[in-house]
């Protein structure tokens, strides 16, 4: 057998096998195993000892140098010692030392040291160093080293394709798919022509990751653009890759193309093809290929791998007699079965319970030689004992395995650890886990490739019990072996978050992203919140940036929290960048945070950046608290910046407070900057906003003193006379005026005269400096009366106080700080929402309407299987055994177009193993589907209900009614009864079952619950919706294109809502009122959404005109609901729309001309959960609840859903 064949043998078959062993044959099997006493092991060891040792020509100098390097840290002293050993190092010594050095980093130090000491590197030494770095995972260093070769060698060594090839292979082994692609692109752009080895390496990486389309493109580029002729190894890679990706027909196509390139298939080619056919269940065709190989190829014969593959194929189909025939045929052709052959046959025999035959194999009666059980055999037997519930026997077998010197591998430990976790014996599981970790068993080159998922239960236990670092050590060992599992990343990251080691969690997130896996929404949010709690806003910022690149958009409050922490820690530049990011992402700004950002920028001396940001804010419709900001600027003596800021506001058409302008103009005049003061004044004149300025006398004086007579005349012409000056003190007609009158003669007996009049009162108050203390005392009392007892505007109120103080030339003016203080004090009560001024503010939540139903709490639940969208295509094609390239390409396009990122599903590997007929076209499987769906639906509904009741805070005994919605369950009694029983509800609880309504069922449930709540005072209704796609799961068929839409769009989950009228104050927290509900169907559309229940499950069909039908009728339907609140503008509402798909949301947004953010909650639900049928509207409402919690949002909104009929369900909502 060729070396390649040998390696393929282990790769194809060196895996743990699972089978059930009847307890009656346990003892005989163990007796047979015990036959292999320690003497056999000693004989094997003796054989190894007697092997002739290979002679070594390594020089003593090289060994001494390497020993020195390995034992000491690198230092100048070490370099001196090396120099004394070899002042002039030869090429032979150099290469010998490099091979003996254990650490890649020290090897690199030695490489550089040799250069500094006169050693001239050639292409061989550069290549060797590159291989050492790449092989040991130092990939960033290796990449930098590769592109520094020409500089290091002064151009004498050029980058060759073999240099790139070795790094490509290293990237592939490390699972860094994207890095490999980048290197290939850099290689081409650098003028390095890829060779056949380059293309082979890249094709291997692409097909290993399932990138079949890209592999096609690379192959075409190889043959067309570069004219590189593929070799047999190229086709072996292509055939194996496409067969592994369930595209056997495509593998056959490449097999036929070999002759076009004069490539002869070898035994590996045939073995690869046979393996692909067997995996696709086409074992008899595979057998015929082997027979044809024997007939056609005289110089090529099937080998042990060929026959072992056939044996495995027949065993997988449980055609054990055919497997035994193939086995005997192999023996008759003079081929000796190897351990993998025997283990494969043992697995098949166990599955059909032919245990006597297993005894014969273990006893040496089958195959013509005694079979020595190996690690795989023991793994198989231990797993069978575990499956049979005989775990103690499995542990005995594990002990015997060690006694016989059979090395356990990762599969051995995973079998035992997983079963211990399932039994709840985590203490013993952790002991085995420690043994696995401490002995570095996962890093051994022997044994099967470890499966990360097998260790997830112990990872979960350790991470929940403060031992995440222990779990991560093993996980990193698994990563070094090139195995990956996205759920494991999440488990560890969440473990770090729980323990407060967020930086470690962030590093794992980066590893995950580098390996082209997308963390889910929850992982990102937990990390961000953790960094914010620890006061690490920069890391929170970086995490958010990566979250956005993963196409997740967190809640607006997350953005605000990060910005708040950045400001708190005085990160001025980062805060400015973050504001830009928020604006780019259409995230609503908070006026207080925006103002704080501007203050920090000005305070940090970043005035140019400050003006850029404020202009960006105003250009996008946002504002800052200009009075506060200018007050801050003035307080820091930056009146020129204040003048520029006010000028900016005037240019943009925004109103400015005239009193602030007074302060700035006066300040500039005192600074002897009258021209700047005049510039601001001139802009006020242009805007006709100068009439109430009280600083004009000072401005004119300053201009005259500065020799600017023309400007002074301009000001004089527009100065008010005495009567006009007095008018500044009074209000408009019809205003209740409060004027405080003081006389200079009454310095010691100051009085306040309250003048009540509906006509303007003309009076100017004078006060001397001697009366100032008494004046302020009186002012303090009267000023508060002014605010509380009248309806004067704050601007007029301030003018009254301000003018009163200015009228006497010798009086003391208000300081800038007092002015700004009063201004802000008066405006505080006028700021709501995001800080923008309104006519009035609601300082408390809106009161519920008596008798109207309200939503009191929500909850949700999902099955354990999380499916990232990028993994769906390969998994679906594999699980349904579909190898049609056109179907796969169509599904890939659909998965991208749905915008879905993650979904949950009840379907699992275990279910498909138990019910393989679910993936078989035409199988009558409704019974099996309901066996799975019925309990799963209730289980999810139970979890969602518990979460909802916990949020509500009430007792289950207070629930008076249950509304149960599902399109995934069929049985009598229905799931409503099972749910009520498992929750412990009263036996007189009112139950309503709503079956097979489809996507609008959630809104229908809300409508029904609303009616119950409003007609049964004091009632509390639990609404549950629960859905799974099990009923509709089936292999793809070109005659049913909607199957692919369902596979790309739908998910599983449950939701729950507590609904009641007249919430109990202090105990219940309503957030939404169900004001008015309407249901409507569109005549003649009953076939647009069509669902039929059959023996194969449920078959759905969607008409292509569905989005158009909705678009044509939705506006009228919405206006019917809006009219109940007297609303006409769609953008005056908030929108909770069932996200049936992106096309429906896009049509709705376009047709109703909705602002982009209006459907944000619906899009987020679709991205994170997919279309979960009736549940999805509750997920949308939960996102909406978070948005509305921040206040300042719209009072009225609509909840909409669409389903079979075509039926429209809508509810007019009122935010509380």
PDB file of C-alpha atoms in Angstrom, residues 858-860 998-1006 1024-1027 1053-1057 1135-1141 1161-1166 1169-1185 1198-1202 1209 1211:
ATOM      1  CA  UNK A 858     -43.358  38.255  27.932  1.00  0.00           C
ATOM      2  CA  UNK A 859     -41.071  35.224  27.734  1.00  0.00           C
ATOM      3  CA  UNK A 860     -39.405  33.095  25.102  1.00  0.00           C
ATOM      4  CA  UNK A 998     -49.621  29.896  10.490  1.00  0.00           C
ATOM      5  CA  UNK A 999     -47.647  33.114  10.794  1.00  0.00           C
ATOM      6  CA  UNK A1000     -50.544  35.316  11.911  1.00  0.00           C
ATOM      7  CA  UNK A1001     -51.412  33.020  14.831  1.00  0.00           C
ATOM      8  CA  UNK A1002     -49.475  35.100  17.359  1.00  0.00           C
ATOM      9  CA  UNK A1003     -51.487  38.257  16.666  1.00  0.00           C
ATOM     10  CA  UNK A1004     -54.696  36.218  16.599  1.00  0.00           C
ATOM     11  CA  UNK A1005     -53.765  34.902  20.026  1.00  0.00           C
ATOM     12  CA  UNK A1006     -53.296  38.460  21.280  1.00  0.00           C
ATOM     13  CA  UNK A1024     -48.370  30.661  24.509  1.00  0.00           C
ATOM     14  CA  UNK A1025     -47.177  30.080  20.971  1.00  0.00           C
ATOM     15  CA  UNK A1026     -44.855  27.192  20.110  1.00  0.00           C
ATOM     16  CA  UNK A1027     -43.598  26.039  16.712  1.00  0.00           C
ATOM     17  CA  UNK A1053     -39.033  28.235  19.328  1.00  0.00           C
ATOM     18  CA  UNK A1054     -41.774  29.325  21.672  1.00  0.00           C
ATOM     19  CA  UNK A1055     -43.086  32.530  23.244  1.00  0.00           C
ATOM     20  CA  UNK A1056     -45.475  33.479  26.016  1.00  0.00           C
ATOM     21  CA  UNK A1057     -47.390  36.603  27.063  1.00  0.00           C
ATOM     22  CA  UNK A1135     -44.368  49.275  14.099  1.00  0.00           C
ATOM     23  CA  UNK A1136     -44.294  45.660  15.311  1.00  0.00           C
ATOM     24  CA  UNK A1137     -44.588  43.646  12.098  1.00  0.00           C
ATOM     25  CA  UNK A1138     -44.285  39.872  11.792  1.00  0.00           C
ATOM     26  CA  UNK A1139     -41.105  39.407   9.688  1.00  0.00           C
ATOM     27  CA  UNK A1140     -42.364  36.782   7.282  1.00  0.00           C
ATOM     28  CA  UNK A1141     -39.324  37.531   5.145  1.00  0.00           C
ATOM     29  CA  UNK A1161     -37.277  45.463  15.726  1.00  0.00           C
ATOM     30  CA  UNK A1162     -38.821  43.209  13.064  1.00  0.00           C
ATOM     31  CA  UNK A1163     -35.545  42.949  11.175  1.00  0.00           C
ATOM     32  CA  UNK A1164     -33.631  42.140  14.366  1.00  0.00           C
ATOM     33  CA  UNK A1165     -36.037  39.330  15.203  1.00  0.00           C
ATOM     34  CA  UNK A1166     -35.639  37.911  11.694  1.00  0.00           C
ATOM     35  CA  UNK A1169     -34.301  33.843  15.151  1.00  0.00           C
ATOM     36  CA  UNK A1170     -35.539  33.503  11.577  1.00  0.00           C
ATOM     37  CA  UNK A1171     -39.266  33.250  10.866  1.00  0.00           C
ATOM     38  CA  UNK A1172     -40.604  31.239  13.832  1.00  0.00           C
ATOM     39  CA  UNK A1173     -44.180  31.421  12.557  1.00  0.00           C
ATOM     40  CA  UNK A1174     -46.692  32.547  15.217  1.00  0.00           C
ATOM     41  CA  UNK A1175     -43.991  33.170  17.872  1.00  0.00           C
ATOM     42  CA  UNK A1176     -42.099  35.824  15.991  1.00  0.00           C
ATOM     43  CA  UNK A1177     -44.423  38.722  16.744  1.00  0.00           C
ATOM     44  CA  UNK A1178     -43.660  38.270  20.460  1.00  0.00           C
ATOM     45  CA  UNK A1179     -39.921  38.453  19.778  1.00  0.00           C
ATOM     46  CA  UNK A1180     -40.566  41.690  17.883  1.00  0.00           C
ATOM     47  CA  UNK A1181     -42.596  43.060  20.800  1.00  0.00           C
ATOM     48  CA  UNK A1182     -39.778  42.191  23.223  1.00  0.00           C
ATOM     49  CA  UNK A1183     -37.343  44.249  21.152  1.00  0.00           C
ATOM     50  CA  UNK A1184     -39.979  46.985  20.979  1.00  0.00           C
ATOM     51  CA  UNK A1185     -40.341  46.887  24.766  1.00  0.00           C
ATOM     52  CA  UNK A1198     -49.452  48.783  15.066  1.00  0.00           C
ATOM     53  CA  UNK A1199     -48.868  45.035  15.424  1.00  0.00           C
ATOM     54  CA  UNK A1200     -49.326  43.286  12.085  1.00  0.00           C
ATOM     55  CA  UNK A1201     -49.089  39.709  10.807  1.00  0.00           C
ATOM     56  CA  UNK A1202     -50.026  37.966   7.591  1.00  0.00           C
ATOM     57  CA  UNK A1209     -54.295  40.413  11.628  1.00  0.00           C
ATOM     58  CA  UNK A1211     -53.856  45.448  16.601  1.00  0.00           C
TER      59      UNK A1211
END
